[in-house]
CSV table of C-alpha atoms in Angstrom, one decimal:
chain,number,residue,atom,x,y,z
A,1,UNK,CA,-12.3,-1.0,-27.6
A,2,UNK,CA,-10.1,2.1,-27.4
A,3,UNK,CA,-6.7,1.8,-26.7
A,4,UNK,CA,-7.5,4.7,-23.4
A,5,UNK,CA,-9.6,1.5,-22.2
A,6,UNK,CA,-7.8,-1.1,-22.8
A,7,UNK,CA,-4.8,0.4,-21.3
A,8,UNK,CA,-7.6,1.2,-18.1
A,9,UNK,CA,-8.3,-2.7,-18.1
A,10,UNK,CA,-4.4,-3.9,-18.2
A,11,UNK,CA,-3.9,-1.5,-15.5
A,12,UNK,CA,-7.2,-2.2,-13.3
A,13,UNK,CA,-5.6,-6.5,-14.2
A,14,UNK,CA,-2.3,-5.2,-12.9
A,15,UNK,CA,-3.3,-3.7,-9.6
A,16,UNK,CA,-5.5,-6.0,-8.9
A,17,UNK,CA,-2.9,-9.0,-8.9
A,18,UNK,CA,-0.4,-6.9,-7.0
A,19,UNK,CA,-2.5,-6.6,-4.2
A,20,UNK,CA,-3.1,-10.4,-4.0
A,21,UNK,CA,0.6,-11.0,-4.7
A,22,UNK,CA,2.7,-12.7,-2.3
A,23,UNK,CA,5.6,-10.3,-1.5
A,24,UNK,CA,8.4,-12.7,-0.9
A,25,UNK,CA,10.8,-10.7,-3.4
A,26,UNK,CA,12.0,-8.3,-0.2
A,27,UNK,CA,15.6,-9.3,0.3
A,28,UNK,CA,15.9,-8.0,4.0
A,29,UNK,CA,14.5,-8.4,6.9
A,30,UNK,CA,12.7,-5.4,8.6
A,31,UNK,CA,14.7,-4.2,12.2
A,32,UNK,CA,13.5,-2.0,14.8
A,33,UNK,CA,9.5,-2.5,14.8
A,34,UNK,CA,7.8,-3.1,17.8
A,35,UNK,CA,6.2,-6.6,18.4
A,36,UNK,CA,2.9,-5.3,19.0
A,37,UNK,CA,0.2,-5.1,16.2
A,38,UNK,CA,-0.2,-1.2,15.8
A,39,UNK,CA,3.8,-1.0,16.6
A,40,UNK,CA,5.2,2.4,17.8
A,41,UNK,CA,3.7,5.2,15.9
A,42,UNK,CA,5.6,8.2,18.2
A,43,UNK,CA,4.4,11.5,16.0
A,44,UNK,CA,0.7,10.1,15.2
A,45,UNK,CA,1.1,10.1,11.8
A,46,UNK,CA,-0.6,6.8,10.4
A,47,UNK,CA,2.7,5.0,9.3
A,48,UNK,CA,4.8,3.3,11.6
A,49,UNK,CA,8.3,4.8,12.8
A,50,UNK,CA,10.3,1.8,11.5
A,51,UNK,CA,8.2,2.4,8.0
A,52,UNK,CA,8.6,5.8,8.0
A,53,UNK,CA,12.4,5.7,8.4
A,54,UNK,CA,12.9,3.1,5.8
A,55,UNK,CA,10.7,5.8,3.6
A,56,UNK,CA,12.7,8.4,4.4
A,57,UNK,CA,16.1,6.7,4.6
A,58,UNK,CA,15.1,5.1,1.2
A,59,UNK,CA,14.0,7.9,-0.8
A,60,UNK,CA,14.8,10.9,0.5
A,61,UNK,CA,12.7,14.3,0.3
A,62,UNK,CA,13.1,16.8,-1.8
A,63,UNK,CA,14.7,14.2,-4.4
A,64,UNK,CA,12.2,11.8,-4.4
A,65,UNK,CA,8.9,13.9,-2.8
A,66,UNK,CA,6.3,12.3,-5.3
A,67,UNK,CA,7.6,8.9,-4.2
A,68,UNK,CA,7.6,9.5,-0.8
A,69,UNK,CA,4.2,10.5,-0.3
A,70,UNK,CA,2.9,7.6,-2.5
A,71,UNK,CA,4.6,5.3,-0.3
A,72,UNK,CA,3.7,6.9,3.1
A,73,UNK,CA,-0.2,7.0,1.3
A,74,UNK,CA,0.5,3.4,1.1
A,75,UNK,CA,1.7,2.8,4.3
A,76,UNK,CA,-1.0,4.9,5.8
A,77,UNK,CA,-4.0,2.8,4.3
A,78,UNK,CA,-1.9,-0.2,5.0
A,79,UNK,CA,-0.8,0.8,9.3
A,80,UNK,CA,-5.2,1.1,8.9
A,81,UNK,CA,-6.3,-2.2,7.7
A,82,UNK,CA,-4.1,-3.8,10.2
A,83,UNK,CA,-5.7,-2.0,13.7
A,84,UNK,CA,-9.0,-2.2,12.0
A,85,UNK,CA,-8.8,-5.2,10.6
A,86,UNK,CA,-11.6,-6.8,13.0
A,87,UNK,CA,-14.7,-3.8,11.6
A,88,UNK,CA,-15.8,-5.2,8.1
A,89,UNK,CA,-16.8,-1.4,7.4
A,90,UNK,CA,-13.5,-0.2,8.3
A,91,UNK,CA,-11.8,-3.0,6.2
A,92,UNK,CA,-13.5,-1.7,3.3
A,93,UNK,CA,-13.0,1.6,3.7
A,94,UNK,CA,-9.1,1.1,4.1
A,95,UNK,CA,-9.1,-1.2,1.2
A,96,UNK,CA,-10.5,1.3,-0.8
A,97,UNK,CA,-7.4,3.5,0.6
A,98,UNK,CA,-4.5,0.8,-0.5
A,99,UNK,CA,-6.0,1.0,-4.6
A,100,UNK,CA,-5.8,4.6,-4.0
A,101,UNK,CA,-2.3,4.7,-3.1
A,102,UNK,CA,-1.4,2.2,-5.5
A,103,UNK,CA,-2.5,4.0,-8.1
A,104,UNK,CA,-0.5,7.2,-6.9
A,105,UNK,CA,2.8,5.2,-6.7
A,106,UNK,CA,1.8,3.5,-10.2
A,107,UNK,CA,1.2,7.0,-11.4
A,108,UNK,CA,4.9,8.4,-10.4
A,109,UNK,CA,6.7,5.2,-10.5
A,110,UNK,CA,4.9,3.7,-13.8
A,111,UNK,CA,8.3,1.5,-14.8
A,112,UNK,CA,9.4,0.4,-11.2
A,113,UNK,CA,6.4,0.5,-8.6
A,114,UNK,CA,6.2,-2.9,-7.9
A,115,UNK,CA,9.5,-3.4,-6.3
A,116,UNK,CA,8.8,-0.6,-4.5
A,117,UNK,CA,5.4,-1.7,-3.3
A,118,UNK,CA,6.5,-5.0,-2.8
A,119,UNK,CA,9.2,-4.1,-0.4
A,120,UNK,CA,6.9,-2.0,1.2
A,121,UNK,CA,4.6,-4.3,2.1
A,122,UNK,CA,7.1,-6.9,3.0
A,123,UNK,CA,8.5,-4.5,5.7
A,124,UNK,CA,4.9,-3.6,6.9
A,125,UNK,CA,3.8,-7.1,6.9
A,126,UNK,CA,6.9,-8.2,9.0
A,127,UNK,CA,5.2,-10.3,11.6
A,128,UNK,CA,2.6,-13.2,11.8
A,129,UNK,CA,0.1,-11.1,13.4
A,130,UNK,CA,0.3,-8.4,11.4
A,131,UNK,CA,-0.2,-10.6,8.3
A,132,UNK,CA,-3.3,-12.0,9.4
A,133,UNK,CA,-4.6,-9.2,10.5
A,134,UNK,CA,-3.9,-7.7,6.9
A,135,UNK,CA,-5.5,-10.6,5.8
A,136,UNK,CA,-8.4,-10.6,8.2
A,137,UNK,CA,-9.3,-6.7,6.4
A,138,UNK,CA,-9.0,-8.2,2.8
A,139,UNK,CA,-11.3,-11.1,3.7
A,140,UNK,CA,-14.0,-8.5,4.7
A,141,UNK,CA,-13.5,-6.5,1.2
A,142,UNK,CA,-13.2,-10.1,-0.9
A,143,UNK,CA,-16.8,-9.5,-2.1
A,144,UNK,CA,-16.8,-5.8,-2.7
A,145,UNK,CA,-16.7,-4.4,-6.1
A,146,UNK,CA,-14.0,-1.6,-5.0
A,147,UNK,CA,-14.0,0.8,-8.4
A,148,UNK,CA,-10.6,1.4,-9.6
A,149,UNK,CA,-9.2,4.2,-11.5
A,150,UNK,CA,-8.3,4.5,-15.2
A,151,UNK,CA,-4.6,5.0,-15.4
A,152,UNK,CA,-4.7,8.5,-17.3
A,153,UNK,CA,-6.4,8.9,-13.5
A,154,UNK,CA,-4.1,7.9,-11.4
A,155,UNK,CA,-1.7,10.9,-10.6
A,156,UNK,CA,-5.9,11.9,-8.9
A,157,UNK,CA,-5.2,9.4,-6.6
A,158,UNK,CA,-2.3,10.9,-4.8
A,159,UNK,CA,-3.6,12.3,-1.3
């Protein structure tokens, strides 16, 4: 085996375990969402406006531009899952959407991305409901062979 494939396999191992991960590393506790599922989403955007400030209080554009789009990307497919969490199709589809962001972040964060992502999702994920309904969307893409890409790929899956 080639060491372009290998490294392709290690990576495909390491995404897959961060998205199964628990996320219990965040260190503080998200402030100013909305109780409801969807929470408030004022400029129609896809990500949350408590995410989005985090994002943008966090890392900053121009500075950090890559990083903030990989994260929002994230987000994005993440905000998804969660309202559609109930269509199996849907679930899928979003899935699909979270690897592809992943790999965006892993591409421009390669030494550091899983603090990042795990904080991320910690804040997204910061009520019961929301959780289940995250978890509700993964169930439905459990038995789905959802093709990742090979890491010299990744900076491709940036939206």
């Amino acid at each position: 085996m080639g060491a372009r494939a290998l490294l392709g396999m290690i990576g495909a191992m390491i995404l897959c375990a961060l998205c199964v991960a628990c996320g219990n590393e965040s260190t503080t506790s998200p402030t100013g969402s909305t109780t409801s599922l969807a929470g408030t989403d004022a400029n129609s955007d896809g990500v949350r406006d408590d995410i989005e400030s985090y994002i943008d209080t966090t890392y900053p554009v121009p500075a950090n531009l890559d990083t903030n789009k990989a994260l929002r990307q994230y987000a994005k497919a993440a905000q998804s899952s969660i309202i559609d969490a109930s269509d199996a199709g849907k679930s899928v589809t979003h899935s699909t959407e979270r690897f592809r962001a992943l790999e965006c972040l892993m591409s421009r964060r390669p030494t550091d991305f899983h603090p990042l992502f795990v904080e991320l999702r910690a804040r997204i994920l910061d009520t019961l409901p929301r959780s289940e309904a995250y978890l509700n969307a993964d169930s439905h893409a459990a038995t789905v062979n959802i093709p990742l890409f090979p890491a010299d790929q990744w900076a491709g899956a940036c939206a």
